[in-house]
Coordinates of C-alpha atoms and ligand atoms in Angstrom, one line a residue:
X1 CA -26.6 9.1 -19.5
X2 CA -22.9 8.7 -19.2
X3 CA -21.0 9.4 -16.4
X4 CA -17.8 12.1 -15.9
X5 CA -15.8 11.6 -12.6
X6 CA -13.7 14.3 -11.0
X7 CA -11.1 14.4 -8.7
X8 CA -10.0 17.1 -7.3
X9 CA -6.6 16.8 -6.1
X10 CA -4.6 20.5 -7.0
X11 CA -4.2 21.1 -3.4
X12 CA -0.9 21.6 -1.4
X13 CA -2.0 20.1 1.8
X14 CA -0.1 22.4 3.6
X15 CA -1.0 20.7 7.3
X16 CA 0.8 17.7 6.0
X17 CA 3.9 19.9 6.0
X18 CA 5.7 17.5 3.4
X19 CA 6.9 18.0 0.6
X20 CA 5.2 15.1 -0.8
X21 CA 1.9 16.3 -2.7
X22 CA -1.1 15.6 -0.4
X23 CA -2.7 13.4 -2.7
X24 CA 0.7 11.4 -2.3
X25 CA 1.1 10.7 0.8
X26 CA 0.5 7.0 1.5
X27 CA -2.4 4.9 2.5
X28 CA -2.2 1.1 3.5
X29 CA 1.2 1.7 0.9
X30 CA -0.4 3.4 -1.7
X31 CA -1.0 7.0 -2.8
X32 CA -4.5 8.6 -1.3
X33 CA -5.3 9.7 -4.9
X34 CA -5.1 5.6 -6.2
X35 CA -7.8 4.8 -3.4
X36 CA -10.3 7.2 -4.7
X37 CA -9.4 6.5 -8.6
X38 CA -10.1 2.5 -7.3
X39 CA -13.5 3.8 -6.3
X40 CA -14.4 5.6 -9.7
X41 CA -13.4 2.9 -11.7
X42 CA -15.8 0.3 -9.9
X43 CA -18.3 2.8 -10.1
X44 CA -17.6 2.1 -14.7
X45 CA -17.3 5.9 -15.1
X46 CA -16.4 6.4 -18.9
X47 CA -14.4 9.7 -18.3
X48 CA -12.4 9.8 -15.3
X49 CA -10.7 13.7 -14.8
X50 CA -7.9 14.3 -12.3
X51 CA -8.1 18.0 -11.7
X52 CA -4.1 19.0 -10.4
X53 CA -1.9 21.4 -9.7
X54 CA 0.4 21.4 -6.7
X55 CA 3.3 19.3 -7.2
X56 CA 2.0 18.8 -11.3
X57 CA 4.8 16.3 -12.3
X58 CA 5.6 14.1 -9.1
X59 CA 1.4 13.7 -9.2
X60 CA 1.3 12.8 -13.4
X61 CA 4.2 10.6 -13.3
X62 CA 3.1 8.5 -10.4
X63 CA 0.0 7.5 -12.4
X64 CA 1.4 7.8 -15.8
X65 CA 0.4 5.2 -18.2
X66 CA -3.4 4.9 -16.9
X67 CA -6.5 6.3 -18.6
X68 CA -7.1 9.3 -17.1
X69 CA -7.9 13.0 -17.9
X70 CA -5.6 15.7 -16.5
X71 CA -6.7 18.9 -16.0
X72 CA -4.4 21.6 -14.9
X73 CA -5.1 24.3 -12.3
X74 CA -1.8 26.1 -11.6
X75 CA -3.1 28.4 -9.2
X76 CA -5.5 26.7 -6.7
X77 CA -8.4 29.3 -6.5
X78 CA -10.9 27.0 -4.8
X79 CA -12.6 23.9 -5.2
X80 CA -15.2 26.0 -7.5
X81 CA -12.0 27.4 -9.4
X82 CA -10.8 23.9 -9.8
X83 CA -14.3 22.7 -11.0
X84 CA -14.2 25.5 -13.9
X85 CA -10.6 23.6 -15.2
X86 CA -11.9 20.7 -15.6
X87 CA -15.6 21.5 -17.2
X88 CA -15.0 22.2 -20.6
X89 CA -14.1 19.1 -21.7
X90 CA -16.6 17.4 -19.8
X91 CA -19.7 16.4 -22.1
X92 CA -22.5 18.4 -21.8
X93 CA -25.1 15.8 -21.7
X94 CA -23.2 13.6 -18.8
X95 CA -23.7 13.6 -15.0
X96 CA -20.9 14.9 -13.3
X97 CA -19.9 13.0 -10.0
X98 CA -16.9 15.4 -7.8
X99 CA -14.6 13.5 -5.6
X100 CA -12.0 15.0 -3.5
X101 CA -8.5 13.2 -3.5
X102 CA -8.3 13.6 0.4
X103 CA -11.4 11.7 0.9
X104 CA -9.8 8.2 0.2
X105 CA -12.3 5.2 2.2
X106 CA -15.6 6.5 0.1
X107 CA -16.7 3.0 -1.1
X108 CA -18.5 2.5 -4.2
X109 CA -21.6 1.0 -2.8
X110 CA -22.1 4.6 -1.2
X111 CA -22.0 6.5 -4.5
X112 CA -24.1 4.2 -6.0
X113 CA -26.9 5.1 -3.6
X114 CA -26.4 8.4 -4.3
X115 CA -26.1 7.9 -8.3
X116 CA -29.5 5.7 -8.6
X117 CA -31.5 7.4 -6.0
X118 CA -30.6 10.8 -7.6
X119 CA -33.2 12.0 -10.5
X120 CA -31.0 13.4 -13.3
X121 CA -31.8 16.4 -13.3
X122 CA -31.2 17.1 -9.3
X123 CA -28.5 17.7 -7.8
X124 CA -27.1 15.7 -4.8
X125 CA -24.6 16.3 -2.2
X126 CA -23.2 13.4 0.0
X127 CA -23.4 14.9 4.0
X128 CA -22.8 12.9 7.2
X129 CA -23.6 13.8 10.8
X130 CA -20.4 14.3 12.6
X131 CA -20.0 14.9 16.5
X132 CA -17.2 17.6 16.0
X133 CA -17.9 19.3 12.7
X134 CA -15.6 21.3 13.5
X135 CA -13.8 22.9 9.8
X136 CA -16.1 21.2 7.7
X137 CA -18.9 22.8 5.4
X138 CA -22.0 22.5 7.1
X139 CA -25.2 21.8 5.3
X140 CA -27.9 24.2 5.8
X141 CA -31.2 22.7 5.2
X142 CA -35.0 24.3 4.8
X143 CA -38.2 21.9 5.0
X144 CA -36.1 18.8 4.5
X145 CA -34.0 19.9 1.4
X146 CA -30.5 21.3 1.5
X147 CA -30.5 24.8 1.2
X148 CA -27.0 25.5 1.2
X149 CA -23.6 25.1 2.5
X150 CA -21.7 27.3 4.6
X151 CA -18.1 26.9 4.9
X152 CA -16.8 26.8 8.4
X153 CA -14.8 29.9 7.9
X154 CA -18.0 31.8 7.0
X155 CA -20.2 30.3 9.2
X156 CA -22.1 32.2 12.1
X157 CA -23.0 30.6 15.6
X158 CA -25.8 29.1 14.8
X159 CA -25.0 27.4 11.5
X160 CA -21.1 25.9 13.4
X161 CA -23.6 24.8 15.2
X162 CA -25.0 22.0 12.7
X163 CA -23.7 18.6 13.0
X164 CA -24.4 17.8 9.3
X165 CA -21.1 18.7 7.0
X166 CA -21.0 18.5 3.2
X167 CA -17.9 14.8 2.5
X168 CA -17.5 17.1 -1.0
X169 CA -19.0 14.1 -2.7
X170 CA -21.8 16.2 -5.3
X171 CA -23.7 15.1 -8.1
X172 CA -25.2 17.5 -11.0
X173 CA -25.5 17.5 -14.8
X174 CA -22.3 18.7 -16.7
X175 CA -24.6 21.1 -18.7
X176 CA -26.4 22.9 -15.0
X177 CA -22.8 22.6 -13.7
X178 CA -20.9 24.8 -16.3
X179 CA -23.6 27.4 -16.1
X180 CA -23.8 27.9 -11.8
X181 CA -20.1 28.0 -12.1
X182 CA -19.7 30.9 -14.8
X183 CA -21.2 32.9 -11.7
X184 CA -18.7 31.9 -8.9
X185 CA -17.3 34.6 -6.8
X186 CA -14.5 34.7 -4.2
X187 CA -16.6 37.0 -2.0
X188 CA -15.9 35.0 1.0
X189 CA -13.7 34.4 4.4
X190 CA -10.7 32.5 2.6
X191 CA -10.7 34.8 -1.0
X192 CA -11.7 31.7 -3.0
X193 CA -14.0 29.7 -5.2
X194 CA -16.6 27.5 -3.3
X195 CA -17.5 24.8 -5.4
X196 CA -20.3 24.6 -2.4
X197 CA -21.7 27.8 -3.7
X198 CA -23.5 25.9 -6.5
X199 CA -25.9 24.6 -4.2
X200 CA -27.9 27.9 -3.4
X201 CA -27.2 28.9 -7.3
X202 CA -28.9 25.6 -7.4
X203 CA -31.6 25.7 -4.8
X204 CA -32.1 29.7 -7.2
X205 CA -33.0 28.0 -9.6
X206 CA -35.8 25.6 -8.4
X207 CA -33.5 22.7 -8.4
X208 CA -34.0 20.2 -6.4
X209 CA -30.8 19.0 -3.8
X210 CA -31.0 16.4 -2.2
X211 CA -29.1 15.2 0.9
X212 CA -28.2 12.1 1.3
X213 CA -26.4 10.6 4.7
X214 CA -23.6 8.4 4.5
X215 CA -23.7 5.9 7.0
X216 CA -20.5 6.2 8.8
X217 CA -18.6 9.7 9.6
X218 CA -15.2 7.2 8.9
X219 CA -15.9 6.7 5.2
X220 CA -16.1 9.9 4.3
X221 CA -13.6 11.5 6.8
X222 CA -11.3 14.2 4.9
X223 CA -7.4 13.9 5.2
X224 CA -5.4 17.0 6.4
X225 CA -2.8 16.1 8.5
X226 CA -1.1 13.6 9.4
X227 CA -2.8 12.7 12.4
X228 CA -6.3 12.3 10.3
X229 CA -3.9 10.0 7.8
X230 CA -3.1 7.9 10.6
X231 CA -6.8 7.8 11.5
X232 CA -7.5 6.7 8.1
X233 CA -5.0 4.3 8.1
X234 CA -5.9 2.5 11.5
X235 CA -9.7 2.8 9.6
X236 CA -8.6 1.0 6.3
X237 CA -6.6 -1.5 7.6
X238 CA -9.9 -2.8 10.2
X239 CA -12.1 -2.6 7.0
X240 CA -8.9 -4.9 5.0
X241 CA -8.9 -7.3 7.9
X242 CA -12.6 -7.4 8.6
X243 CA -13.4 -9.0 5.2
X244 CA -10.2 -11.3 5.1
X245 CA -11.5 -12.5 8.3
X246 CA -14.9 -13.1 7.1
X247 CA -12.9 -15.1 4.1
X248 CA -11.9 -17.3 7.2
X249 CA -8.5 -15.7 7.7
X250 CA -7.5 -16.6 11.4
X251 CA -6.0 -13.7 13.3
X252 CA -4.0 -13.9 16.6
X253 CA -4.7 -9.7 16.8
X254 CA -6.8 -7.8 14.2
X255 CA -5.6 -4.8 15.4
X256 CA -2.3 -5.5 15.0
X257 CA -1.1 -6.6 11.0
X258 CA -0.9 -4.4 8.2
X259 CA -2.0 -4.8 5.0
X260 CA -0.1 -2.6 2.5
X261 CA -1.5 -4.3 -0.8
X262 CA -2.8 -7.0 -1.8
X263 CA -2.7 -9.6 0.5
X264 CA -4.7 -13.0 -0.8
X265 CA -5.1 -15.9 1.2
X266 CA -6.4 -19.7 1.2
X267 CA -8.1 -21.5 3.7
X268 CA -7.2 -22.0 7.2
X269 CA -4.3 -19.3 7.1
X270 CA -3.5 -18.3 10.6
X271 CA -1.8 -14.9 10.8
X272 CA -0.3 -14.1 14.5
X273 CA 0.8 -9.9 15.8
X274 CA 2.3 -8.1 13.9
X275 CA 3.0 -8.8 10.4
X276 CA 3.2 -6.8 7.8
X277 CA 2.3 -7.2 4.1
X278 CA 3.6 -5.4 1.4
X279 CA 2.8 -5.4 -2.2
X280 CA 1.1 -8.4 -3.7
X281 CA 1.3 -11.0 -1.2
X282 CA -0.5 -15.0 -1.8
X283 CA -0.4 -17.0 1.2
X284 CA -1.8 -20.9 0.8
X285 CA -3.9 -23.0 2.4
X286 CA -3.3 -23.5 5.4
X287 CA -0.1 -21.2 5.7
X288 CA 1.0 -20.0 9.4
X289 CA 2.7 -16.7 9.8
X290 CA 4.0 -16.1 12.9
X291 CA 4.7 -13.1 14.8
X292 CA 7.3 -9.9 13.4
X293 CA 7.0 -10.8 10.0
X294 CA 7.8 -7.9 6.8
X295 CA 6.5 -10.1 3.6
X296 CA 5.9 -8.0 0.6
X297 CA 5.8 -9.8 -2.8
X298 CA 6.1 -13.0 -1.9
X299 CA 3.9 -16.2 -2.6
X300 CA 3.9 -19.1 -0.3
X301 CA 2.4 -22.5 -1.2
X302 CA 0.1 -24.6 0.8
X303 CA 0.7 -25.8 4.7
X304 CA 4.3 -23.1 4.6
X305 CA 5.7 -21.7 7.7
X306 CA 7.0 -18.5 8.2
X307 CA 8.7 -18.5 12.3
X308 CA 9.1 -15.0 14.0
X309 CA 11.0 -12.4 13.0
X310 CA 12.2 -13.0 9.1
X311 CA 12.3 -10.6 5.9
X312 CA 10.9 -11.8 3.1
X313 CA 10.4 -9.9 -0.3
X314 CA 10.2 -11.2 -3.9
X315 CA 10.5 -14.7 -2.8
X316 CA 8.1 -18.2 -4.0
X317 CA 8.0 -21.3 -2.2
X318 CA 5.9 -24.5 -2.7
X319 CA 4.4 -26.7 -0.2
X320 CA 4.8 -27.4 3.2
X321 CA 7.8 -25.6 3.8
X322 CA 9.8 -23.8 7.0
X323 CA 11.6 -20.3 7.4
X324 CA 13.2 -18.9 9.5
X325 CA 13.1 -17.6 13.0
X326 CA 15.3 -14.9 11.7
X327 CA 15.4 -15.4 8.1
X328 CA 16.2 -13.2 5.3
X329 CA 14.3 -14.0 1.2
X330 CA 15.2 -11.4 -1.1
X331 CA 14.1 -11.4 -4.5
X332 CA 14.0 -14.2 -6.8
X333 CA 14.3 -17.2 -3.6
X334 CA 12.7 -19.9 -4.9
X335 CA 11.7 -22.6 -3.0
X336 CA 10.5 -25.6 -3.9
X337 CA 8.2 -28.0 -1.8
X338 CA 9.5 -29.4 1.5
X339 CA 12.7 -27.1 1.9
X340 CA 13.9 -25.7 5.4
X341 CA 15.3 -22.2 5.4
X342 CA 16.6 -21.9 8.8
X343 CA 17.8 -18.9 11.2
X344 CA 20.3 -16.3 10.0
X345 CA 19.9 -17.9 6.7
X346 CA 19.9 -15.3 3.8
X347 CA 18.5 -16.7 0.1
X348 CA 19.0 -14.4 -2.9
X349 CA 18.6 -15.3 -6.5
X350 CA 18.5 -19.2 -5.9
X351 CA 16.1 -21.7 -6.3
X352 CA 16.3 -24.6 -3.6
X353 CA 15.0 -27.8 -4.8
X354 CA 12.7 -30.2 -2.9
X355 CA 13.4 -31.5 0.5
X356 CA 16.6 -29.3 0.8
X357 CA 17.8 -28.1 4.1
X358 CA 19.7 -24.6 5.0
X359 CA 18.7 -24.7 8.5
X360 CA 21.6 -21.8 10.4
X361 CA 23.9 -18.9 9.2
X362 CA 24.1 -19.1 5.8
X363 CA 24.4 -17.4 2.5
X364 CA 23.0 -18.6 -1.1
X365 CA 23.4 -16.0 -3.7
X366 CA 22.8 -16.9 -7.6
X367 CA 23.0 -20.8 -7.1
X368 CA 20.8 -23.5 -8.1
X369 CA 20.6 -25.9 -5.1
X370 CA 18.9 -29.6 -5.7
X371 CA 16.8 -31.9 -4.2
X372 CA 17.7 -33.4 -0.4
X373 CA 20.9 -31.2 -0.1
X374 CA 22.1 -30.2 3.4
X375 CA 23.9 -27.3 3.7
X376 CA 25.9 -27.4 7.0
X377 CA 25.9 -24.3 9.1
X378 CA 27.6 -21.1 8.5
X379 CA 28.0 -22.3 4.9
X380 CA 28.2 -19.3 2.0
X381 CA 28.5 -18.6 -1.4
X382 CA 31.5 -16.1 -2.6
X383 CA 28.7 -15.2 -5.6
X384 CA 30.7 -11.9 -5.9
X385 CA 34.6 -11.0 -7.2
X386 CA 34.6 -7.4 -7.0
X387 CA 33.1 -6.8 -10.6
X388 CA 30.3 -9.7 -11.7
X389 CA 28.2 -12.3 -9.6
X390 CA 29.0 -16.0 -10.6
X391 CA 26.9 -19.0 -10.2
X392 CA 26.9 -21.7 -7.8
X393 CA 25.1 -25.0 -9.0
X394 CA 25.1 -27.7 -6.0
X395 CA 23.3 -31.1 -7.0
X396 CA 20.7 -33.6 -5.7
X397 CA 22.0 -35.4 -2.6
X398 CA 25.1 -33.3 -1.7
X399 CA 25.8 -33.0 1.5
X400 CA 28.0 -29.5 2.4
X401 CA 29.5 -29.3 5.6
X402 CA 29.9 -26.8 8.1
X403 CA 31.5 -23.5 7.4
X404 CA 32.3 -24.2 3.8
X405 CA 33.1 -21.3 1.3
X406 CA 31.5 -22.1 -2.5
X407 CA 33.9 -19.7 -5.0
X408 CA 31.8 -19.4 -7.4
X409 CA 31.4 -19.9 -10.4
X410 CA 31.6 -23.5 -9.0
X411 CA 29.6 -27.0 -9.3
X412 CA 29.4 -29.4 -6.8
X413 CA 28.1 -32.8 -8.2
X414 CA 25.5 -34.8 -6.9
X415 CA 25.6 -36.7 -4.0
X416 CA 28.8 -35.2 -3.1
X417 CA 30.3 -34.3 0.4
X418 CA 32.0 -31.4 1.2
X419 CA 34.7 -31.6 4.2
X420 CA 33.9 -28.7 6.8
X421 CA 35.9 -25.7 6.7
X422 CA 36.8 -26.2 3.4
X423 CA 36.9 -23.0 0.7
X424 CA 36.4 -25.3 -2.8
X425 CA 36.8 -22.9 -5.8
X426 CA 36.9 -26.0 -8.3
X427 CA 34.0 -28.0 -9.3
X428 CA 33.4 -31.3 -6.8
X429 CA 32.8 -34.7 -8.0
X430 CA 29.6 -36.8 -7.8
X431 CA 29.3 -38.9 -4.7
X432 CA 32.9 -38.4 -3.4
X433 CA 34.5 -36.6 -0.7
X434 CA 36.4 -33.2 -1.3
X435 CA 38.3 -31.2 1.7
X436 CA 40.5 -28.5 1.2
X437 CA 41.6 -28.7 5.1
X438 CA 44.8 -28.2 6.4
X439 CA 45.9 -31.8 8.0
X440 CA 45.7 -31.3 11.7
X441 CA 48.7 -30.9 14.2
X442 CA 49.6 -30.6 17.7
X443 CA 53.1 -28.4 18.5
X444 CA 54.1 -30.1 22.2
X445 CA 55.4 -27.7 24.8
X446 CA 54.3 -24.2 22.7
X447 CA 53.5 -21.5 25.5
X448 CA 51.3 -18.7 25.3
X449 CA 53.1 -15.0 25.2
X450 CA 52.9 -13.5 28.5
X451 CA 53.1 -10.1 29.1
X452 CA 56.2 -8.6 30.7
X453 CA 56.5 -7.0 33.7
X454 CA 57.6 -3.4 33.4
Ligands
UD1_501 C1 -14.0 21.1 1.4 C2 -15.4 21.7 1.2 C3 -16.1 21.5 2.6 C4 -16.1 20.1 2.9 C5 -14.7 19.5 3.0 C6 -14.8 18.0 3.1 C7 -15.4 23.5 -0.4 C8 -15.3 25.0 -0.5 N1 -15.3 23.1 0.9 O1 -13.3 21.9 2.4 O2 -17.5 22.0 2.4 O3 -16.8 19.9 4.2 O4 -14.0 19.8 1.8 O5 -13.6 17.4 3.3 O6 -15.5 22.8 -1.3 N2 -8.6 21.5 -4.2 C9 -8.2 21.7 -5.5 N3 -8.1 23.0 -5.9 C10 -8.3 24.1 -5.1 C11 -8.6 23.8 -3.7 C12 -8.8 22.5 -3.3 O7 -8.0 20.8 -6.3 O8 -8.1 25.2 -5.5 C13 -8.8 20.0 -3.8 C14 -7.9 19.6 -2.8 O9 -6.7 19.0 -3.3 C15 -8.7 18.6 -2.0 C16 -10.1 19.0 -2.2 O10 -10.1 19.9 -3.3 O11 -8.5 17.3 -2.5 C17 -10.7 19.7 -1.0 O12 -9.9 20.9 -0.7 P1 -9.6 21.4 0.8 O13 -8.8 22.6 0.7 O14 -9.1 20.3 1.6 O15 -11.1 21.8 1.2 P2 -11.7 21.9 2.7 O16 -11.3 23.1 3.3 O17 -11.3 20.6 3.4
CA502 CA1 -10.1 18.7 3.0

């Protein structure tokens, strides 16, 4: 029996008060919506449906391009209303699994409890016990099977009472489905389509529902406001940490780096407070990241140091190298093994070639730096004239010192040594010294200006 997947994600989230769609808004960096999609695709569901509606385009373009079925309900009626959009497309002889977009940190392992232990032709809801139900269906239940589900809103004293809510999570034949929703009505407290109404229509018709319990109220914890999507957030980044650490990631603080991607690591990687990951993020064996770090696509070779406090996005390095305190990569820094980027150093566009050292307040921008070059502090590259950005090639063995401005488009050769506080905006020989410096004087007997007295 195949398997259909909806989502249902036409809401406006209105407690978000945002104008970002609800489905949007970011977990650990990415939209909620691509967290439950994740989970339907490692369940192998061959029709996935996206049921949508509030803020239509922003939501289709964000995940344009992937397989997915759209289907459109422009006026949210209810999650029963939403249901009836997306059914007649839906095969008749598949299951139908409903997910809700705002229920992102469902694993897969859950719904495949609840897909094997379901017979096919009952229906199954996913519940949890909760100590504050409070705005959650709760699930009514007679002699061990589920009854029914009241909706908060609806709900008298004793039902608020019960401690076991519907997650949204259901499970039912396309073919039962289409029928018990043909008979929906908005006879209710909020005026709208309860896809949780199926269950008596259900229970009616002497079908089996089953209840099954989730194990933790966090996994299946619906996002409203912002304060649940910071709850979520501080929930998904323990889970992300948790299994890096049983990988044998060392962490000074567990509680305190964020993982806003995919962050993969070798052995012995020690991570100290607060870093943050961003994107797709490889860290080496053996690689050290010390504390106040933002990395976000970056890959860092074997036994590579990153000191306190840098920036680091769309950079490589190789081996064993050093960065920062107080370092800035920006895309395409390329670093090869054994290189030294030191503090206030800022690398753009450049590759730096083994053993090289930029250890304090500099600038590369577009060069191509060799192997066992020393670049002497406050050195820079003038990579920019006003219109276009110009190279700057500097080869094996030079030595540039201090304070030095590189005019590009310029070539410094190898082996060569560069006078500091020189500004060279023609190409330097191989293994010679070039100074553009002033000769040095001393004027005997000048004076200061003093101010006059008035
Ligand atoms: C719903 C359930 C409730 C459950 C709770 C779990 C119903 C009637 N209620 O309540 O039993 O305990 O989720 O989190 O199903 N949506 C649409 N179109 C609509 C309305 C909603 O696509 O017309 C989508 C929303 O985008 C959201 C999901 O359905 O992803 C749930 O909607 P929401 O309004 O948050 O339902 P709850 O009141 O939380
Ligand atoms: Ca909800």
């Amino acid at each position: 029996m195949g398997l259909s997947i909806i989502i249902l994600a036409a809401g406006q989230g209105t407690r978000m008060r945002s104008d970002l769609p609800k489905v949007l808004q970011p977990l650990a960096g990415r939209p909620l919506l691509s967290h439950v999609l994740d989970c339907s695709r490692a369940l192998g569901a061959d029709d996935i449906c996206v049921v949508y509606g509030h803020g239509a385009d922003a939501v289709r373009s964000v995940f344009a391009g992937e397989p997915l079925r759209w289907a459109l309900q422009a006026e949210q009626l209810g999650t029963g209303h939403a249901m009836q959009k997306a059914m007649p497309e839906t095969p008749n002889q598949n299951r139908v699994l409903v997910l809700f977009g705002d229920v992102p940190l469902l694993m897969p392992e859950t719904l495949s409890i609840l897909l094997d232990e379901t017979p096919v032709d009952d229906v199954a809801v996913l519940t949890v016990d909760m100590d504050d139900p409070a705005g959650y269906g709760r699930v009514i239940r007679e002699r061990g099977s589920v009854s029914s589900i009241v909706e908060e809103k609806d709900a008298g004293v004793d039902e608020k009472a019960v401690c076991e809510i519907n997650t949204g999570v259901m499970l039912c034949s396309a073919n039962k489905l289409k029928g018990w929703l043909k008979d929906l009505s908005n006879d209710n407290a909020q005026g709208e389509y309860y896809l949780t109404d199926v269950i008596a229509m259900a229970v009616n018709d002497k079908v089996e529902v089953h209840g099954i319990k989730a194990s933790s109220p966090v996994e299946v914890m619906g996002i409203n406001d912002k304060k649940q999507l910071a709850e979520a957030e501080r929930a998904l980044q323990a889970r992300l940490v948790d299994e890096l650490m049983q990988a044998g990631v060392g962490f000074a603080d567990p509680a305190r780096v964020d993982i806003r991607g995919t962050l993969t690591c070798g052995k012995d990687v020690f991570i100290d407070i607060n870093a943050v990951f961003e994107g797709n993020v490889e860290l080496g064996d053996g690689t050290k990241i010390e504390s106040n770090n933002l990395i976000r696509d970056t890959r860092l070779g074997a036994g590579t140091i990153v000191h306190s406090n840098c920036h680091i996005e769309g950079a490589t390095t190789g081996n064993n190298c050093e960065i920062g305190p107080f370092a800035r990569m920006r895309p395409g820094a390329e670093l090869a093994n054994n290189v030294k980027i030191g503090n206030f150093v800022e690398i753009k566009k450049s590759t730096v070639g083994d053993g090289s050292k930029v250890n304090h307040l500099s600038y590369l921008g577009d060069s191509e730096v060799g192997t066992g070059v020393n670049v002497g502090a406050g050195t820079i590259t003038c990579n920019y004239d006003g219109a276009a950005k110009h190279k700057t090639k500097i080869g094996d063995r030079a030595f540039i010192g201090s304070n030095v401005n590189l005019v590009a488009p310029v070539e410094i050769g190898e082996g060569a040594n560069i006078g500091a506080g020189s500004t060279i905006s023609k190409s330097a020989p191989a293994n010679e010294l070039t100074l553009t410096r002033a000769k040095q004087t001393t004027i005997k007997g000048w004076k200061r200006p003093v101010k006059k007295e008035s």
